[in-house]
XYZ file of C-alpha atoms in Angstrom:
465
model
C -52.784 -7.970 -24.970
C -53.482 -6.351 -28.333
C -50.759 -5.025 -30.624
C -51.896 -1.433 -30.020
C -51.801 -1.916 -26.240
C -48.339 -3.465 -26.462
C -47.063 -0.601 -28.660
C -48.553 1.918 -26.247
C -46.764 0.372 -23.287
C -43.452 0.295 -25.152
C -43.944 3.938 -26.112
C -44.661 4.775 -22.484
C -41.524 2.923 -21.424
C -39.437 4.869 -23.931
C -40.865 8.096 -22.530
C -39.749 7.023 -19.075
C -36.337 6.248 -20.526
C -36.086 9.812 -21.828
C -36.550 11.013 -18.236
C -33.938 8.499 -17.048
C -31.443 9.836 -19.618
C -31.886 13.386 -18.347
C -30.937 12.269 -14.834
C -28.103 10.061 -16.122
C -26.558 12.858 -18.136
C -26.387 15.051 -15.044
C -24.608 12.215 -13.213
C -22.301 10.882 -15.932
C -21.898 13.574 -18.584
C -22.644 13.607 -22.310
C -19.668 11.474 -23.390
C -20.695 8.462 -21.286
C -24.313 8.789 -22.422
C -23.315 8.904 -26.079
C -20.921 5.962 -25.798
C -22.928 3.572 -23.620
C -26.607 4.608 -23.608
C -27.324 5.899 -27.113
C -28.632 2.584 -28.506
C -30.884 1.494 -25.658
C -34.383 0.045 -25.969
C -36.646 -0.129 -22.915
C -39.361 -2.791 -22.865
C -42.465 -3.061 -20.710
C -41.740 -1.479 -17.334
C -43.382 -2.801 -14.159
C -43.204 -1.517 -10.575
C -40.558 -4.192 -9.930
C -38.561 -4.375 -13.176
C -37.119 -1.833 -15.616
C -35.893 -4.055 -18.518
C -33.215 -2.456 -20.699
C -31.820 -3.846 -23.955
C -28.330 -2.769 -25.049
C -26.458 -3.688 -28.254
C -24.248 -6.470 -26.859
C -22.820 -8.193 -23.800
C -19.903 -5.751 -23.612
C -22.396 -2.946 -22.959
C -24.063 -5.055 -20.251
C -20.760 -5.730 -18.509
C -19.460 -2.170 -18.728
C -22.672 -0.496 -17.558
C -23.159 -2.935 -14.674
C -19.547 -2.480 -13.585
C -19.207 1.283 -13.894
C -22.612 2.953 -14.006
C -25.129 0.663 -12.296
C -25.572 2.749 -9.120
C -26.194 5.887 -11.170
C -28.612 3.953 -13.406
C -30.585 2.750 -10.381
C -30.736 6.309 -9.042
C -31.938 7.686 -12.378
C -34.592 4.956 -12.776
C -35.892 5.577 -9.262
C -36.138 9.323 -9.935
C -37.933 8.848 -13.253
C -40.397 6.156 -12.152
C -40.831 7.032 -8.480
C -40.751 3.289 -7.777
C -38.243 0.667 -6.599
C -38.093 -0.870 -10.086
C -34.808 -2.707 -10.607
C -32.912 -2.068 -13.869
C -32.349 -5.367 -15.699
C -29.721 -5.173 -18.445
C -29.499 -7.650 -21.297
C -28.050 -7.828 -24.783
C -30.385 -7.311 -27.712
C -32.557 -10.343 -28.355
C -32.380 -11.820 -24.855
C -35.492 -9.990 -23.584
C -38.933 -10.257 -25.150
C -41.369 -7.391 -25.290
C -43.369 -8.325 -22.223
C -41.205 -9.801 -19.479
C -37.575 -10.653 -18.761
C -36.282 -13.928 -20.113
C -36.602 -16.956 -17.811
C -32.896 -16.726 -16.992
C -33.242 -13.107 -15.925
C -36.397 -13.807 -13.984
C -34.602 -16.632 -12.213
C -31.743 -14.317 -11.297
C -34.189 -12.155 -9.334
C -35.143 -15.007 -7.069
C -33.400 -15.683 -3.805
C -31.057 -18.662 -3.877
C -31.896 -21.673 -1.729
C -30.282 -21.262 1.696
C -27.115 -23.252 2.242
C -25.072 -23.746 5.373
C -21.536 -22.476 5.804
C -20.499 -26.048 6.641
C -21.728 -27.286 3.264
C -19.842 -24.568 1.444
C -16.644 -25.046 3.470
C -16.678 -28.782 2.852
C -17.136 -28.367 -0.893
C -14.445 -25.660 -1.101
C -11.969 -28.075 0.485
C -12.981 -30.864 -1.880
C -12.467 -28.641 -4.913
C -9.126 -27.398 -3.592
C -9.860 -23.667 -3.540
C -7.786 -21.287 -1.436
C -10.198 -19.954 1.230
C -8.701 -16.456 0.964
C -9.183 -16.109 -2.802
C -12.497 -14.236 -2.686
C -13.804 -11.310 -4.721
C -14.069 -9.057 -1.671
C -10.381 -9.624 -0.890
C -9.258 -8.649 -4.380
C -8.058 -5.078 -4.896
C -9.458 -3.640 -8.124
C -7.440 -1.091 -10.090
C -7.126 0.220 -13.621
C -4.793 -2.692 -14.405
C -7.367 -5.399 -13.643
C -10.800 -3.737 -13.617
C -12.051 -5.341 -16.817
C -10.802 -8.817 -15.847
C -12.456 -8.486 -12.430
C -15.762 -7.360 -13.963
C -15.727 -10.264 -16.422
C -15.104 -12.776 -13.631
C -17.909 -11.320 -11.510
C -20.277 -11.570 -14.483
C -19.327 -15.203 -15.066
C -19.677 -16.008 -11.362
C -23.164 -14.460 -11.370
C -24.124 -16.708 -14.280
C -24.944 -13.739 -16.526
C -22.399 -14.368 -19.260
C -22.121 -18.154 -19.448
C -22.588 -18.252 -23.211
C -21.005 -14.983 -24.283
C -17.880 -15.422 -22.151
C -17.174 -19.088 -22.656
C -14.348 -19.766 -22.397
C -13.097 -16.926 -20.242
C -9.358 -16.670 -20.924
C -7.356 -14.591 -18.426
C -3.705 -13.890 -19.115
C -0.902 -11.825 -17.609
C 2.444 -12.075 -15.870
C 3.145 -14.072 -12.727
C 1.790 -12.758 -9.442
C -0.863 -10.395 -10.811
C -3.916 -12.196 -9.357
C -5.119 -14.479 -12.158
C -5.525 -17.468 -9.841
C -7.213 -15.297 -7.224
C -9.870 -14.138 -9.697
C -10.376 -17.619 -11.147
C -10.869 -19.207 -7.733
C -13.181 -16.355 -6.699
C -15.517 -17.530 -9.455
C -15.526 -21.012 -7.927
C -16.203 -19.645 -4.434
C -19.142 -17.540 -5.665
C -20.750 -20.433 -7.523
C -20.351 -22.850 -4.604
C -21.773 -20.250 -2.217
C -25.002 -20.375 -4.227
C -24.986 -24.088 -4.912
C -22.582 -26.389 -3.023
C -23.812 -29.293 -5.181
C -22.379 -27.735 -8.337
C -19.633 -29.843 -9.878
C -16.842 -27.264 -9.847
C -13.378 -28.454 -10.858
C -10.246 -26.414 -10.259
C -6.913 -27.868 -11.336
C -3.535 -26.653 -12.515
C -2.626 -27.614 -16.065
C 0.390 -29.485 -14.710
C -1.851 -31.643 -12.520
C -4.221 -32.277 -15.426
C -1.282 -33.487 -17.545
C 0.130 -35.670 -14.767
C -3.259 -37.273 -14.103
C -3.668 -37.936 -17.812
C -0.248 -39.628 -18.009
C -1.041 -41.802 -14.976
C -4.448 -42.698 -16.429
C -2.767 -43.855 -19.658
C -0.155 -45.870 -17.775
C -2.721 -47.563 -15.512
C -5.379 -48.052 -18.170
C -7.858 -45.780 -16.396
C -8.678 -43.286 -19.110
C -12.426 -43.828 -18.660
C -12.176 -42.795 -15.004
C -10.088 -39.761 -15.929
C -12.598 -38.675 -18.575
C -15.595 -39.150 -16.290
C -13.956 -36.874 -13.756
C -13.236 -34.011 -16.117
C -16.033 -34.249 -18.661
C -18.925 -34.085 -16.221
C -18.080 -30.717 -14.709
C -20.490 -27.803 -14.408
C -17.583 -25.370 -14.137
C -14.043 -26.216 -15.266
C -11.150 -23.963 -14.195
C -7.658 -24.725 -15.523
C -4.683 -22.720 -14.256
C -1.559 -22.052 -16.376
C -2.669 -23.627 -19.652
C 0.605 -22.499 -21.239
C 2.074 -25.753 -19.874
C 0.214 -27.601 -22.622
C 2.930 -26.285 -24.946
C 4.784 -29.117 -26.661
C 2.678 -31.897 -25.122
C 0.888 -33.397 -28.126
C -1.055 -36.214 -26.445
C -2.142 -33.983 -23.575
C -3.319 -31.358 -26.067
C -5.308 -34.014 -27.911
C -7.022 -35.105 -24.693
C -7.602 -31.525 -23.598
C -9.122 -30.701 -26.988
C -11.757 -33.418 -26.661
C -12.411 -32.570 -23.003
C -12.875 -28.912 -23.955
C -15.318 -29.808 -26.736
C -17.379 -32.086 -24.493
C -17.674 -29.409 -21.801
C -18.354 -26.589 -24.245
C -21.050 -28.539 -26.077
C -22.640 -29.310 -22.704
C -22.695 -25.561 -21.891
C -20.241 -25.965 -19.031
C -18.480 -22.732 -18.077
C -14.746 -22.953 -18.834
C -12.213 -20.566 -17.283
C -8.539 -20.641 -18.264
C -5.482 -18.697 -17.133
C -2.137 -18.295 -18.846
C 1.005 -16.217 -18.492
C 0.640 -15.133 -22.128
C -2.014 -14.683 -24.798
C -3.199 -17.880 -26.492
C -1.591 -16.851 -29.792
C 1.779 -16.603 -28.020
C 1.792 -20.133 -26.549
C 4.400 -21.940 -28.618
C 3.545 -25.260 -30.274
C -0.101 -24.950 -29.239
C -2.316 -26.658 -31.803
C -4.242 -24.139 -33.947
C -7.551 -25.832 -33.140
C -6.936 -25.325 -29.405
C -5.788 -21.762 -29.929
C -8.966 -20.937 -31.853
C -11.094 -22.395 -29.054
C -9.220 -20.464 -26.373
C -9.836 -17.261 -28.336
C -13.492 -17.988 -29.145
C -14.886 -16.534 -25.909
C -13.692 -13.524 -23.933
C -9.970 -12.843 -23.486
C -8.948 -10.392 -20.756
C -5.458 -9.204 -19.893
C -4.092 -8.373 -16.434
C -1.330 -5.797 -16.189
C 1.049 -4.783 -13.381
C -0.697 -2.534 -10.849
C -0.110 1.212 -10.779
C 1.250 2.961 -7.699
C -2.182 3.828 -6.283
C -3.336 0.223 -6.637
C -0.132 -1.099 -5.064
C -0.654 1.164 -2.062
C -4.281 -0.028 -1.790
C -3.101 -3.655 -1.882
C -0.643 -3.040 0.949
C -3.240 -1.198 3.020
C -5.779 -4.002 2.536
C -3.235 -6.645 3.545
C -2.210 -4.640 6.592
C -5.846 -4.466 7.675
C -6.286 -8.224 7.158
C -3.086 -9.047 9.056
C -3.730 -6.385 11.713
C -0.327 -4.753 11.320
C 0.573 -1.066 11.250
C 3.295 0.714 9.313
C 3.656 4.428 8.801
C 2.601 5.799 5.433
C 6.177 6.683 4.409
C 7.241 3.035 4.681
C 4.131 1.838 2.822
C 4.764 4.308 -0.008
C 8.414 3.278 -0.182
C 7.525 -0.411 -0.610
C 4.823 0.357 -3.186
C 7.126 2.696 -5.098
C 10.064 0.272 -5.301
C 8.137 -2.941 -6.091
C 5.895 -2.600 -9.117
C 5.948 -5.725 -11.276
C 4.430 -8.411 -9.085
C 1.707 -8.402 -6.424
C 3.042 -11.582 -4.832
C 6.479 -9.991 -4.409
C 4.824 -6.850 -3.051
C 3.010 -8.865 -0.374
C 6.190 -10.803 0.443
C 8.010 -7.528 1.064
C 5.212 -6.372 3.356
C 5.419 -9.603 5.366
C 9.157 -9.121 5.852
C 8.906 -5.480 6.901
C 5.862 -6.050 9.125
C 7.581 -8.971 10.873
C 10.686 -6.869 11.480
C 8.560 -4.026 12.802
C 6.697 -6.339 15.173
C 9.979 -7.423 16.751
C 11.025 -3.885 17.561
C 9.681 -0.375 17.510
C 7.946 0.499 14.272
C 8.422 4.208 14.933
C 12.198 3.752 14.810
C 12.244 2.091 11.390
C 14.117 4.176 8.857
C 14.137 4.221 5.079
C 17.653 2.785 5.062
C 16.582 -0.100 7.327
C 13.734 -0.988 4.980
C 15.967 -0.792 1.923
C 18.528 -3.029 3.615
C 15.829 -5.466 4.733
C 14.470 -5.762 1.185
C 17.822 -5.620 -0.623
C 17.473 -8.975 -2.422
C 13.886 -8.289 -3.505
C 14.794 -4.825 -4.745
C 17.754 -6.170 -6.733
C 15.452 -8.648 -8.469
C 12.902 -5.921 -9.059
C 15.526 -3.554 -10.466
C 16.666 -6.233 -12.921
C 13.164 -6.184 -14.396
C 12.923 -2.389 -14.693
C 12.972 -0.764 -18.082
C 14.072 2.718 -19.107
C 12.628 5.324 -21.431
C 15.043 4.433 -24.228
C 13.801 0.814 -24.192
C 10.178 1.949 -24.183
C 10.758 4.302 -27.118
C 12.515 1.557 -29.065
C 9.778 -1.040 -28.505
C 6.905 1.397 -29.182
C 8.504 2.722 -32.377
C 9.066 -0.815 -33.669
C 5.541 -1.888 -32.707
C 3.939 1.025 -34.619
C 6.552 0.980 -37.397
C 7.704 4.568 -36.909
C 11.113 6.096 -36.156
C 12.302 6.826 -32.618
C 12.987 10.354 -33.862
C 9.262 10.707 -34.610
C 8.453 10.193 -30.925
C 10.671 13.167 -30.046
C 9.625 15.377 -32.943
C 7.043 18.150 -32.965
C 4.983 16.383 -35.606
C 1.402 15.655 -34.547
C -0.310 13.359 -37.082
C -2.369 10.654 -35.371
C -0.046 7.831 -36.428
C 2.742 9.556 -34.449
C 0.869 11.447 -31.706
C -0.893 8.351 -30.371
C 2.265 6.148 -30.089
C 4.031 9.113 -28.465
C 1.284 9.464 -25.848
C 1.306 5.716 -25.243
C 5.098 5.712 -24.822
C 4.845 8.593 -22.341
C 2.217 6.685 -20.353
C 4.336 3.524 -20.257
C 7.344 5.622 -19.194
C 5.304 7.060 -16.345
C 4.100 3.614 -15.260
C 7.243 1.545 -15.680
C 10.106 3.906 -14.839
C 10.963 6.023 -11.831
C 11.395 9.143 -13.987
C 9.628 12.375 -13.083
C 7.157 14.106 -15.359
C 9.835 16.645 -16.280
C 12.343 13.907 -17.124
C 9.787 12.103 -19.303
C 8.927 15.351 -21.092
C 12.608 16.034 -21.741
C 13.061 12.555 -23.200
C 10.259 13.210 -25.690
C 11.670 16.290 -27.352
C 11.663 18.710 -24.438
C 7.910 18.721 -23.803
C 6.617 20.219 -20.568
C 5.205 18.143 -17.733
C 1.640 19.253 -18.548
C 1.883 17.536 -21.932
C 2.926 14.321 -20.204
C 0.035 14.566 -17.734
C -2.410 15.087 -20.617
C -1.015 12.048 -22.459
C -1.250 9.805 -19.400
C -4.823 10.861 -18.607
C -5.920 10.376 -22.209
C -4.432 6.868 -22.542
C -5.790 5.752 -19.172
C -9.283 7.028 -19.989
C -9.268 5.348 -23.399
C -8.016 2.068 -21.953
C -11.015 1.882 -19.622
C -13.377 1.261 -22.533
C -11.144 0.201 -25.445
C -10.385 -3.513 -25.296
C -8.096 -3.306 -28.342
C -5.986 -0.647 -26.640
C -5.663 -2.791 -23.520
C -4.495 -5.644 -25.734
C -1.963 -3.358 -27.457
C -0.592 -2.177 -24.096
C -0.310 -5.781 -22.919
C 1.539 -6.743 -26.110
C 4.029 -3.891 -25.724
C 4.578 -4.670 -22.039
C 5.292 -8.254 -23.004
C 7.900 -7.038 -25.480
C 9.426 -4.805 -22.820
C 9.715 -7.809 -20.516
C 11.758 -9.579 -23.154
C 13.950 -6.593 -24.049
């Protein structure tokens, strides 16, 4: 193909993209177009493939997670074909065809039997229920879920390596991590997938040292295709284990093995963790998981009820979701208790008082973890280095307005106060101001990774207050 022909085809592709943008704008609005589609380059389009270059892997992940259906619809309307949009970061597509990796992703995987997959899942030690389609996605975990799906699909092996997932206990970190393993084994049961808790890794290392079997230990862990380590915070204070883990990490990383790690805190907050390990943990993609909001908690309960084939009236479901907010595992445990009680009698006769009495110990533990508006105002003001009085004042400079809106949002999420009560606590503002603040912070957090990190940091401080 001559240079002029190639330029002509690219020009034609860009013209098609202009038509796609018109359709996209009608579906998504100008703000989304400006933020996520303003720096797009379209390469040679074929009847099968519509290759799209975006600035970086974050754009790939966000568009595929949030706008892919609309993109497919817009491409179909503009081209009048079944061309599939293929997204890639700048430099990973050439001007003629998708990269080999992308071309490979379009092929059907070799068929495998369910028996092969089941056998390998047992060997690896994965929980058979920890699958992507059994995970409830909400605002609190949407980005973490999308990142794990991308890694499982093999699209982000280099950009998101290691993938470091952190958050409090019972929020679904292990579920997401193991879902990656399930997805990879479903495509290729021969893949050497290793899942292990950090505690088990340490114990095996100690036994290998004692029995003189370090070579065997290293062969096991340094030949993985995918390495998943749960609760890496337990490396804290264990110097020899950190040394071994450091070399294992380097061997796997240099061999382009996908590494996935979970922790109950950010890498920088793991005490006595060697700086060289911390820098490696932070060198890939770090995603935070936060406690679920009320709507997500209700969805979790409804999904579990469907799986367990139990029925509770909506008032009882809302009561459980409203009273238990910090921990998904505790939320599910409460559902088991109430559902079991209901199955032994008449569900229609269950009262609010019966449920509260049945869950008294769980609710006491939950209440001990609740925070109030005063605590939130104190932590937010200290975090942003402003006065508590500023949060209640009528002043509106950005360095005060933003922390105030964030504090209102956290008050809405982590306390049982009404909109009116929250408004009163912030200088007598009306409930509409609170609603505006909550909507603004939630919308920003969907696309602003730094804001999600800030929220996670503040919530961690609230947990220690």
